[in-house]
């Protein structure tokens, strides 16, 4: 038997730093998430359900992850919380609903190159693909599907299947459409028939569900809207009739907000005035 003598080294990929756990100042963040990219089997139903998150892998498993933070606002917070500052826990609430914030794409031509067709981003593969009526393609026999590192849906041709040798294919699918999310989805409310809460109204569900008190309320890229900032402020002043916290809002840096930092107090007063008028 051969033996290795001496000192040797090996390298392993760098992982996310283990987060520091503190329950003081618990962030409760409302926004949109690419749940079609999540690993959890029930992720597509993860809508208006507060989730207590302790690490990056758990966040990605439940909410997915995308670098397109304009469309998927929770991802910016996930990156900041776990990759940059390594803090936990937090509560995340996704309002992007694949049953209504979507568009259905009828079968259109896609080019097959190197045995694969790029269907683009935001495609909900879990809902399945559709083909023209004359096509009879079978998943697992003629093709397979998945996502690349950029979140594009990829249809891969299986050797020996009916798609082998083709350079074009007509494919239809369901695509998430975050642009359909409105300020009212973020603000949310209570359904008078079912008592179900949505959006910022779920802040009051955090303490009964997790026995943790919200410390910060956030809605990245949405809170610069006066109506959302006003609701966040109101929620922060009275949580479950027992607690208060802070609302962290975005100040727009255009003519509607504060071009210079010294103008921020004036914008804040305008928000308070807007709330009192409403």
Coordinates of C-alpha atoms in Angstrom, one line a residue:
X1 CA 0.0 0.0 0.0
X2 CA 1.3 3.4 -1.0
X3 CA 1.4 6.2 1.6
X4 CA 1.6 9.9 1.0
X5 CA 4.2 11.7 3.1
X6 CA 4.6 15.4 3.8
X7 CA 2.2 18.3 3.9
X8 CA -0.5 18.7 1.2
X9 CA -3.2 21.3 0.6
X10 CA -6.6 21.2 -1.1
X11 CA -9.1 23.9 -2.1
X12 CA -12.9 24.0 -1.8
X13 CA -15.3 26.6 -3.2
X14 CA -15.9 29.6 -1.0
X15 CA -19.4 29.5 0.5
X16 CA -21.6 32.2 1.9
X17 CA -20.4 33.2 5.4
X18 CA -22.5 31.8 8.2
X19 CA -24.9 34.6 9.2
X20 CA -24.8 36.3 12.6
X21 CA -28.1 35.6 14.4
X22 CA -29.9 38.4 16.1
X23 CA -33.7 38.8 16.6
X24 CA -33.5 42.4 17.5
X25 CA -34.5 44.6 14.6
X26 CA -36.1 41.7 12.7
X27 CA -36.5 42.8 9.1
X28 CA -39.9 42.1 7.5
X29 CA -39.6 42.7 3.7
X30 CA -42.4 42.7 1.2
X31 CA -41.7 42.4 -2.6
X32 CA -41.5 40.2 -5.6
X33 CA -39.5 37.0 -6.0
X34 CA -38.6 34.7 -9.0
X35 CA -40.5 31.7 -7.4
X36 CA -40.3 29.8 -10.7
X37 CA -36.5 29.5 -10.1
X38 CA -37.0 28.2 -6.5
X39 CA -36.0 24.6 -5.6
X40 CA -38.8 23.9 -3.2
X41 CA -41.6 21.9 -4.8
X42 CA -44.3 24.2 -3.3
X43 CA -42.6 27.5 -4.2
X44 CA -45.1 28.5 -6.8
X45 CA -47.7 28.6 -4.0
X46 CA -45.4 30.8 -1.8
X47 CA -47.5 33.9 -2.3
X48 CA -48.5 36.2 0.5
X49 CA -47.1 33.7 3.0
X50 CA -44.6 35.1 5.5
X51 CA -41.5 32.9 5.6
X52 CA -38.9 33.1 8.4
X53 CA -35.5 32.7 6.8
X54 CA -32.2 32.0 8.5
X55 CA -29.7 31.5 5.7
X56 CA -29.1 32.1 2.0
X57 CA -29.8 28.6 0.8
X58 CA -33.1 28.6 2.6
X59 CA -34.1 31.9 0.9
X60 CA -33.1 30.7 -2.6
X61 CA -34.9 27.4 -2.0
X62 CA -38.2 29.1 -1.1
X63 CA -38.0 32.2 -3.3
X64 CA -35.5 31.6 -6.1
X65 CA -32.8 34.1 -7.0
X66 CA -32.3 36.5 -9.9
X67 CA -29.9 39.4 -10.5
X68 CA -32.7 41.4 -12.1
X69 CA -33.5 43.3 -9.0
X70 CA -35.8 45.7 -10.8
X71 CA -38.3 42.9 -11.4
X72 CA -37.5 40.7 -8.4
X73 CA -37.1 43.1 -5.5
X74 CA -36.7 40.5 -2.7
X75 CA -33.5 39.2 -4.3
X76 CA -31.7 42.5 -3.6
X77 CA -32.5 42.1 0.1
X78 CA -31.5 38.4 0.1
X79 CA -28.1 39.3 -1.4
X80 CA -27.6 42.2 1.0
X81 CA -28.8 40.3 4.1
X82 CA -26.9 37.1 3.6
X83 CA -24.1 37.7 1.1
X84 CA -23.0 41.2 2.1
X85 CA -23.8 41.5 5.8
X86 CA -24.4 37.9 6.9
X87 CA -27.3 38.6 9.3
X88 CA -30.3 36.5 10.2
X89 CA -33.2 35.9 10.6
X90 CA -35.6 37.9 8.4
X91 CA -39.1 37.5 7.3
X92 CA -39.8 37.6 3.5
X93 CA -43.2 38.1 1.9
X94 CA -43.6 37.6 -1.8
X95 CA -46.7 39.1 -3.5
X96 CA -45.9 38.0 -7.1
X97 CA -48.7 35.6 -7.9
X98 CA -48.2 33.2 -10.8
X99 CA -51.9 32.7 -11.1
X100 CA -52.6 36.4 -12.0
X101 CA -49.2 38.1 -12.7
X102 CA -48.5 36.1 -15.8
X103 CA -48.9 36.0 -19.6
X104 CA -49.6 32.9 -21.7
X105 CA -47.4 32.6 -24.8
X106 CA -48.9 30.7 -27.7
X107 CA -46.4 28.4 -29.6
X108 CA -43.9 30.5 -31.5
X109 CA -40.7 29.6 -33.4
X110 CA -37.5 29.1 -31.5
X111 CA -34.1 28.2 -33.0
X112 CA -32.4 25.0 -31.9
X113 CA -28.7 25.5 -31.6
X114 CA -26.2 23.0 -30.3
X115 CA -29.1 20.7 -29.3
X116 CA -30.9 23.3 -27.2
X117 CA -33.5 26.2 -27.6
X118 CA -33.3 29.2 -25.3
X119 CA -36.9 30.2 -24.4
X120 CA -35.8 33.3 -22.4
X121 CA -36.4 34.4 -18.9
X122 CA -39.4 34.3 -16.5
X123 CA -40.7 31.0 -18.1
X124 CA -42.6 28.9 -15.6
X125 CA -41.5 25.4 -16.6
X126 CA -43.5 23.8 -13.9
X127 CA -46.6 24.7 -15.8
X128 CA -45.4 22.7 -18.8
X129 CA -44.8 23.5 -22.4
X130 CA -47.2 23.5 -25.3
X131 CA -46.6 22.7 -29.0
X132 CA -48.4 23.1 -32.2
X133 CA -51.3 20.7 -32.6
X134 CA -49.5 18.4 -35.1
X135 CA -46.5 17.9 -32.8
X136 CA -46.4 15.0 -30.4
X137 CA -43.3 15.5 -28.3
X138 CA -42.8 13.8 -25.0
X139 CA -40.8 15.2 -22.0
X140 CA -38.0 12.9 -21.0
X141 CA -38.1 11.1 -24.3
X142 CA -37.8 13.9 -26.9
X143 CA -36.7 16.8 -24.8
X144 CA -35.8 17.9 -21.3
X145 CA -36.1 21.4 -19.7
X146 CA -34.2 23.4 -17.1
X147 CA -32.7 26.8 -16.3
X148 CA -29.3 28.2 -17.0
X149 CA -27.3 30.3 -14.6
X150 CA -28.9 33.5 -16.0
X151 CA -32.5 32.2 -15.4
X152 CA -33.2 31.4 -19.0
X153 CA -35.5 28.4 -19.7
X154 CA -33.7 25.9 -21.9
X155 CA -35.3 23.1 -23.9
X156 CA -32.7 20.5 -24.6
X157 CA -33.1 17.9 -27.4
X158 CA -32.6 14.3 -26.4
X159 CA -30.7 12.2 -28.9
X160 CA -32.8 9.7 -30.7
X161 CA -36.0 11.6 -30.0
X162 CA -38.4 13.2 -32.5
X163 CA -36.6 16.6 -32.1
X164 CA -33.2 15.2 -33.1
X165 CA -32.0 16.9 -36.3
X166 CA -34.5 19.8 -36.2
X167 CA -33.2 23.4 -36.2
X168 CA -36.5 25.0 -35.2
X169 CA -39.4 24.3 -32.9
X170 CA -42.7 26.0 -32.0
X171 CA -43.1 26.2 -28.2
X172 CA -45.6 27.9 -26.0
X173 CA -45.5 28.5 -22.2
X174 CA -46.6 30.5 -19.2
X175 CA -44.3 33.5 -18.3
X176 CA -44.3 35.4 -15.1
X177 CA -44.9 39.1 -15.6
X178 CA -43.7 41.1 -12.6
X179 CA -44.7 44.4 -14.4
X180 CA -48.4 43.5 -13.5
X181 CA -47.7 43.8 -9.8
X182 CA -49.1 47.1 -8.5
X183 CA -48.8 49.2 -5.4
X184 CA -52.1 47.7 -4.2
X185 CA -50.5 44.3 -4.3
X186 CA -47.7 45.6 -2.0
X187 CA -50.1 47.4 0.3
X188 CA -52.4 44.4 0.4
X189 CA -55.4 44.1 2.7
X190 CA -57.8 41.6 4.2
X191 CA -60.3 39.5 2.2
X192 CA -63.7 40.1 3.7
X193 CA -64.9 36.6 2.7
X194 CA -61.9 34.5 3.7
X195 CA -60.1 36.8 6.2
X196 CA -56.9 36.1 4.2
X197 CA -54.3 38.9 4.5
X198 CA -52.0 40.1 1.8
X199 CA -49.1 42.4 1.3
X200 CA -48.1 44.7 4.2
X201 CA -51.2 43.6 6.1
X202 CA -49.2 40.4 6.8
X203 CA -46.9 42.4 9.1
X204 CA -49.4 41.7 11.9
X205 CA -49.1 38.0 11.2
X206 CA -45.4 37.8 12.0
X207 CA -45.6 37.8 15.8
X208 CA -48.5 35.4 16.2
X209 CA -46.8 33.0 13.7
X210 CA -43.2 33.1 14.7
X211 CA -43.2 34.7 18.2
X212 CA -40.8 37.3 16.9
X213 CA -41.4 41.1 16.9
X214 CA -40.8 43.0 13.6
X215 CA -38.1 45.6 14.0
X216 CA -37.9 46.9 10.4
X217 CA -40.5 47.1 7.6
X218 CA -39.2 47.3 4.1
X219 CA -40.4 47.2 0.5
X220 CA -37.4 47.7 -1.7
X221 CA -38.0 49.9 -4.9
X222 CA -41.7 50.1 -3.9
X223 CA -41.5 52.2 -0.8
X224 CA -40.6 55.4 -2.7
X225 CA -44.3 55.5 -3.8
X226 CA -46.1 57.9 -1.3
X227 CA -49.1 55.6 -0.8
X228 CA -46.8 52.6 0.1
X229 CA -44.5 54.7 2.4
X230 CA -47.6 56.0 4.2
X231 CA -49.0 52.5 4.8
X232 CA -45.5 51.3 6.0
X233 CA -45.4 54.2 8.5
X234 CA -48.9 53.4 9.8
X235 CA -48.0 49.7 10.2
X236 CA -44.8 50.5 12.0
X237 CA -46.7 52.7 14.6
X238 CA -49.0 49.9 15.6
X239 CA -48.1 46.2 15.3
X240 CA -50.7 43.8 16.9
X241 CA -51.8 46.7 19.1
X242 CA -48.6 46.1 21.2
X243 CA -45.4 46.9 19.3
X244 CA -43.8 49.6 17.2
X245 CA -40.9 49.4 14.8
X246 CA -39.3 51.4 12.0
X247 CA -40.2 51.7 8.4
X248 CA -37.3 51.9 6.0
X249 CA -38.3 53.7 2.8
X250 CA -36.6 54.5 -0.4
X251 CA -36.4 58.3 -1.2
X252 CA -36.7 58.9 -5.0
X253 CA -33.7 61.0 -6.3
X254 CA -35.7 62.8 -8.9
X255 CA -38.1 65.8 -8.9
X256 CA -40.6 63.7 -7.0
X257 CA -38.3 63.1 -4.1
X258 CA -35.0 64.5 -2.9
X259 CA -32.2 65.2 -5.4
X260 CA -29.9 66.2 -2.4
X261 CA -29.8 64.5 1.0
X262 CA -30.8 67.8 2.6
X263 CA -34.1 67.6 0.8
X264 CA -35.0 64.3 2.4
X265 CA -36.7 65.8 5.5
X266 CA -39.0 67.8 3.3
X267 CA -40.0 64.7 1.3
X268 CA -40.6 62.9 4.6
X269 CA -43.0 65.7 5.7
X270 CA -44.8 65.5 2.4
X271 CA -45.4 61.8 3.0
X272 CA -46.8 62.4 6.4
X273 CA -49.0 65.2 5.0
X274 CA -50.2 62.8 2.2
X275 CA -51.1 60.2 4.8
X276 CA -53.1 62.7 7.0
X277 CA -55.0 64.0 3.9
X278 CA -55.9 60.5 2.8

